[in-house]
PDB file of C-alpha atoms in Angstrom:
ATOM      1  CA  MET A   1       0.000   0.000   0.000  1.00  0.00           C
ATOM      2  CA  PRO A   2       1.431   3.400  -0.919  1.00  0.00           C
ATOM      3  CA  SER A   3       2.197   5.871   1.828  1.00  0.00           C
ATOM      4  CA  ALA A   4      -0.410   8.273   3.173  1.00  0.00           C
ATOM      5  CA  ALA A   5       1.191  10.978   1.035  1.00  0.00           C
ATOM      6  CA  VAL A   6      -0.572   9.613  -2.074  1.00  0.00           C
ATOM      7  CA  HIS A   7      -3.525  11.724  -3.189  1.00  0.00           C
ATOM      8  CA  LEU A   8      -6.122  10.834  -5.820  1.00  0.00           C
ATOM      9  CA  ARG A   9      -7.771  13.724  -7.664  1.00  0.00           C
ATOM     10  CA  LEU A  10      -9.470  14.535 -10.938  1.00  0.00           C
ATOM     11  CA  ALA A  11      -6.952  15.214 -13.665  1.00  0.00           C
ATOM     12  CA  THR A  12      -6.625  18.707 -15.136  1.00  0.00           C
ATOM     13  CA  PRO A  13      -5.396  19.780 -18.576  1.00  0.00           C
ATOM     14  CA  GLU A  14      -2.030  20.602 -16.988  1.00  0.00           C
ATOM     15  CA  ASP A  15      -1.625  16.888 -16.181  1.00  0.00           C
ATOM     16  CA  VAL A  16      -1.698  15.758 -19.832  1.00  0.00           C
ATOM     17  CA  PRO A  17       2.115  15.702 -20.354  1.00  0.00           C
ATOM     18  CA  ALA A  18       2.661  13.666 -17.167  1.00  0.00           C
ATOM     19  CA  ILE A  19      -0.197  11.304 -18.044  1.00  0.00           C
ATOM     20  CA  GLU A  20       1.128  10.752 -21.560  1.00  0.00           C
ATOM     21  CA  ALA A  21       4.639  10.096 -20.223  1.00  0.00           C
ATOM     22  CA  ILE A  22       3.299   7.508 -17.750  1.00  0.00           C
ATOM     23  CA  ILE A  23       1.206   5.833 -20.453  1.00  0.00           C
ATOM     24  CA  GLU A  24       4.191   5.688 -22.809  1.00  0.00           C
ATOM     25  CA  ALA A  25       6.487   4.206 -20.171  1.00  0.00           C
ATOM     26  CA  ALA A  26       3.929   1.779 -18.733  1.00  0.00           C
ATOM     27  CA  TYR A  27       2.701   0.371 -22.040  1.00  0.00           C
ATOM     28  CA  ALA A  28       5.838   0.517 -24.253  1.00  0.00           C
ATOM     29  CA  PRO A  29       7.046  -2.935 -23.090  1.00  0.00           C
ATOM     30  CA  TYR A  30       3.890  -4.477 -24.587  1.00  0.00           C
ATOM     31  CA  VAL A  31       4.368  -3.024 -28.087  1.00  0.00           C
ATOM     32  CA  PRO A  32       6.757  -5.789 -29.273  1.00  0.00           C
ATOM     33  CA  ARG A  33       4.467  -8.465 -27.834  1.00  0.00           C
ATOM     34  CA  MET A  34       1.347  -7.007 -29.444  1.00  0.00           C
ATOM     35  CA  ARG A  35       3.133  -5.823 -32.596  1.00  0.00           C
ATOM     36  CA  LYS A  36       1.319  -2.500 -32.257  1.00  0.00           C
ATOM     37  CA  LYS A  37       0.591   0.157 -29.670  1.00  0.00           C
ATOM     38  CA  PRO A  38      -1.928  -0.853 -26.988  1.00  0.00           C
ATOM     39  CA  GLY A  39      -5.206   1.061 -26.898  1.00  0.00           C
ATOM     40  CA  PRO A  40      -4.223   3.296 -23.951  1.00  0.00           C
ATOM     41  CA  MET A  41      -1.308   4.659 -25.993  1.00  0.00           C
ATOM     42  CA  LEU A  42      -3.803   5.832 -28.629  1.00  0.00           C
ATOM     43  CA  ASP A  43      -6.279   7.541 -26.291  1.00  0.00           C
ATOM     44  CA  ASP A  44      -6.854  11.318 -26.304  1.00  0.00           C
ATOM     45  CA  TYR A  45      -6.234  12.203 -22.669  1.00  0.00           C
ATOM     46  CA  ALA A  46      -7.114  15.878 -23.058  1.00  0.00           C
ATOM     47  CA  LYS A  47     -10.559  14.751 -24.254  1.00  0.00           C
ATOM     48  CA  ARG A  48     -10.881  12.186 -21.462  1.00  0.00           C
ATOM     49  CA  ILE A  49      -9.942  14.828 -18.885  1.00  0.00           C
ATOM     50  CA  ALA A  50     -12.584  17.175 -20.310  1.00  0.00           C
ATOM     51  CA  GLU A  51     -15.106  14.328 -19.881  1.00  0.00           C
ATOM     52  CA  GLY A  52     -14.183  14.153 -16.189  1.00  0.00           C
ATOM     53  CA  VAL A  53     -13.224  10.461 -16.270  1.00  0.00           C
ATOM     54  CA  VAL A  54      -9.486  10.652 -15.531  1.00  0.00           C
ATOM     55  CA  GLN A  55      -7.999  10.719 -12.044  1.00  0.00           C
ATOM     56  CA  VAL A  56      -4.344  11.032 -11.142  1.00  0.00           C
ATOM     57  CA  ALA A  57      -2.492   9.714  -8.120  1.00  0.00           C
ATOM     58  CA  THR A  58       0.078  12.193  -6.882  1.00  0.00           C
ATOM     59  CA  ARG A  59       2.813  11.997  -4.292  1.00  0.00           C
ATOM     60  CA  ASP A  60       4.727  15.132  -3.297  1.00  0.00           C
ATOM     61  CA  GLY A  61       3.007  16.939  -6.163  1.00  0.00           C
ATOM     62  CA  ALA A  62       4.210  14.537  -8.866  1.00  0.00           C
ATOM     63  CA  VAL A  63       1.785  12.449 -10.920  1.00  0.00           C
ATOM     64  CA  GLU A  64       2.670   8.779 -10.379  1.00  0.00           C
ATOM     65  CA  GLY A  65      -0.437   6.982 -11.608  1.00  0.00           C
ATOM     66  CA  ILE A  66      -3.628   7.361 -13.576  1.00  0.00           C
ATOM     67  CA  LEU A  67      -7.080   5.872 -13.399  1.00  0.00           C
ATOM     68  CA  VAL A  68      -9.722   6.129 -16.124  1.00  0.00           C
ATOM     69  CA  LEU A  69     -13.251   5.080 -15.148  1.00  0.00           C
ATOM     70  CA  LEU A  70     -16.103   5.004 -17.651  1.00  0.00           C
ATOM     71  CA  PRO A  71     -19.732   4.729 -16.551  1.00  0.00           C
ATOM     72  CA  GLY A  72     -21.866   1.902 -17.911  1.00  0.00           C
ATOM     73  CA  ASP A  73     -25.565   1.247 -17.443  1.00  0.00           C
ATOM     74  CA  ASP A  74     -25.162  -1.294 -14.652  1.00  0.00           C
ATOM     75  CA  HIS A  75     -21.429  -1.175 -13.957  1.00  0.00           C
ATOM     76  CA  LEU A  76     -18.317   0.955 -13.973  1.00  0.00           C
ATOM     77  CA  LEU A  77     -15.586   0.165 -16.505  1.00  0.00           C
ATOM     78  CA  LEU A  78     -11.993   0.419 -15.347  1.00  0.00           C
ATOM     79  CA  ASP A  79     -10.793   1.619 -18.746  1.00  0.00           C
ATOM     80  CA  ASN A  80      -7.180   2.235 -17.789  1.00  0.00           C
ATOM     81  CA  VAL A  81      -4.872   2.040 -14.814  1.00  0.00           C
ATOM     82  CA  ALA A  82      -1.197   2.886 -15.213  1.00  0.00           C
ATOM     83  CA  VAL A  83       1.675   3.536 -12.845  1.00  0.00           C
ATOM     84  CA  ALA A  84       4.919   5.378 -13.513  1.00  0.00           C
ATOM     85  CA  PRO A  85       7.895   2.993 -13.607  1.00  0.00           C
ATOM     86  CA  SER A  86       9.420   4.795 -10.609  1.00  0.00           C
ATOM     87  CA  ALA A  87       6.334   3.904  -8.528  1.00  0.00           C
ATOM     88  CA  GLN A  88       5.835   0.340  -9.764  1.00  0.00           C
ATOM     89  CA  GLY A  89       6.074  -2.222  -7.003  1.00  0.00           C
ATOM     90  CA  SER A  90       4.981   0.317  -4.370  1.00  0.00           C
ATOM     91  CA  GLY A  91       1.364  -0.873  -4.194  1.00  0.00           C
ATOM     92  CA  LEU A  92       0.091   2.128  -6.147  1.00  0.00           C
ATOM     93  CA  GLY A  93      -1.535  -0.059  -8.823  1.00  0.00           C
ATOM     94  CA  ARG A  94      -3.494  -2.003  -6.211  1.00  0.00           C
ATOM     95  CA  PHE A  95      -4.385   1.295  -4.511  1.00  0.00           C
ATOM     96  CA  LEU A  96      -5.817   2.588  -7.813  1.00  0.00           C
ATOM     97  CA  ILE A  97      -7.763  -0.623  -8.455  1.00  0.00           C
ATOM     98  CA  ALA A  98      -9.190  -0.455  -4.915  1.00  0.00           C
ATOM     99  CA  ALA A  99     -10.175   3.176  -5.593  1.00  0.00           C
ATOM    100  CA  ALA A 100     -11.972   2.053  -8.760  1.00  0.00           C
ATOM    101  CA  GLU A 101     -13.842  -0.620  -6.805  1.00  0.00           C
ATOM    102  CA  LYS A 102     -14.807   1.928  -4.158  1.00  0.00           C
ATOM    103  CA  ALA A 103     -15.981   4.379  -6.838  1.00  0.00           C
ATOM    104  CA  ALA A 104     -18.141   1.708  -8.475  1.00  0.00           C
ATOM    105  CA  ALA A 105     -19.704   0.715  -5.160  1.00  0.00           C
ATOM    106  CA  GLY A 106     -20.196   4.375  -4.261  1.00  0.00           C
ATOM    107  CA  ARG A 107     -22.184   4.851  -7.464  1.00  0.00           C
ATOM    108  CA  GLY A 108     -24.394   1.930  -6.535  1.00  0.00           C
ATOM    109  CA  HIS A 109     -22.872  -0.567  -8.985  1.00  0.00           C
ATOM    110  CA  LYS A 110     -22.494  -4.187  -8.000  1.00  0.00           C
ATOM    111  CA  THR A 111     -19.871  -4.851 -10.684  1.00  0.00           C
ATOM    112  CA  LEU A 112     -16.573  -3.382 -11.805  1.00  0.00           C
ATOM    113  CA  ARG A 113     -15.525  -4.479 -15.280  1.00  0.00           C
ATOM    114  CA  LEU A 114     -12.276  -4.164 -17.165  1.00  0.00           C
ATOM    115  CA  TYR A 115     -10.467  -5.561 -20.154  1.00  0.00           C
ATOM    116  CA  THR A 116      -6.868  -6.095 -21.097  1.00  0.00           C
ATOM    117  CA  HIS A 117      -5.034  -7.476 -24.103  1.00  0.00           C
ATOM    118  CA  GLU A 118      -4.565 -11.245 -24.163  1.00  0.00           C
ATOM    119  CA  THR A 119      -0.773 -10.831 -24.369  1.00  0.00           C
ATOM    120  CA  MET A 120      -0.731  -8.913 -21.066  1.00  0.00           C
ATOM    121  CA  THR A 121      -0.684 -12.179 -19.159  1.00  0.00           C
ATOM    122  CA  GLU A 122       0.889 -10.650 -16.038  1.00  0.00           C
ATOM    123  CA  ASN A 123      -2.053  -8.245 -15.765  1.00  0.00           C
ATOM    124  CA  ILE A 124      -4.596 -11.021 -16.258  1.00  0.00           C
ATOM    125  CA  ALA A 125      -2.932 -13.071 -13.504  1.00  0.00           C
ATOM    126  CA  MET A 126      -2.909 -10.044 -11.170  1.00  0.00           C
ATOM    127  CA  TYR A 127      -6.610  -9.341 -11.746  1.00  0.00           C
ATOM    128  CA  LEU A 128      -7.455 -12.984 -11.081  1.00  0.00           C
ATOM    129  CA  ARG A 129      -5.494 -12.803  -7.794  1.00  0.00           C
ATOM    130  CA  LEU A 130      -7.503  -9.681  -6.882  1.00  0.00           C
ATOM    131  CA  GLY A 131     -10.800 -11.529  -7.239  1.00  0.00           C
ATOM    132  CA  TYR A 132     -11.745 -10.750 -10.832  1.00  0.00           C
ATOM    133  CA  ALA A 133     -13.193 -13.454 -13.058  1.00  0.00           C
ATOM    134  CA  GLU A 134     -12.756 -13.732 -16.805  1.00  0.00           C
ATOM    135  CA  THR A 135     -16.110 -13.346 -18.559  1.00  0.00           C
ATOM    136  CA  HIS A 136     -15.186 -13.540 -22.245  1.00  0.00           C
ATOM    137  CA  ARG A 137     -12.636 -12.864 -24.972  1.00  0.00           C
ATOM    138  CA  VAL A 138     -13.326 -10.892 -28.108  1.00  0.00           C
ATOM    139  CA  THR A 139     -11.578  -9.129 -30.977  1.00  0.00           C
ATOM    140  CA  GLU A 140     -12.525  -5.465 -30.696  1.00  0.00           C
ATOM    141  CA  LYS A 141     -11.103  -2.472 -32.586  1.00  0.00           C
ATOM    142  CA  GLY A 142      -8.318  -4.763 -33.814  1.00  0.00           C
ATOM    143  CA  PHE A 143      -7.333  -5.901 -30.311  1.00  0.00           C
ATOM    144  CA  GLU A 144      -7.632  -9.363 -28.750  1.00  0.00           C
ATOM    145  CA  ARG A 145      -9.298  -8.414 -25.474  1.00  0.00           C
ATOM    146  CA  VAL A 146      -9.909 -10.395 -22.322  1.00  0.00           C
ATOM    147  CA  TYR A 147     -12.847  -9.095 -20.273  1.00  0.00           C
ATOM    148  CA  LEU A 148     -12.932  -9.552 -16.519  1.00  0.00           C
ATOM    149  CA  GLU A 149     -15.281  -8.423 -13.787  1.00  0.00           C
ATOM    150  CA  LYS A 150     -15.513  -8.350 -10.053  1.00  0.00           C
ATOM    151  CA  ARG A 151     -18.730  -8.522  -8.070  1.00  0.00           C
ATOM    152  CA  LEU A 152     -18.557  -5.864  -5.377  1.00  0.00           C
ATOM    153  CA  LYS A 153     -19.825  -6.274  -1.840  1.00  0.00           C
TER     154      LYS A 153
END
């Protein structure tokens, strides 16, 4: 678990360069495996911020992680979670996932859903350890996606 000095807040337009740098660093290792850029590397974060769906985790004023949550009819979709390489292994990723689960429950949803690329096997294994269950696999927008969900208490 990250230290108490971690703060989660809505992202602002000024955060776009830090967000894009984190996305680039976090997802670049998957490019050779996927043979193309993962979806999060193609997203328009200025637009997402304007939609009010991006949060950033900061420590000592520096952005160290991002969380993108998209509302669904009966669930919340964890669209993206990414942690700066310098903060990986600190528990920040789990902190962000727990924040997503809390946000979903706080909005009255019983389910948090997410997807990842089938080649991101480490992420799939982590989500399974955190209590998520695979629901289906599909080719979507040119990506081989694995959908998972967690029933919230």
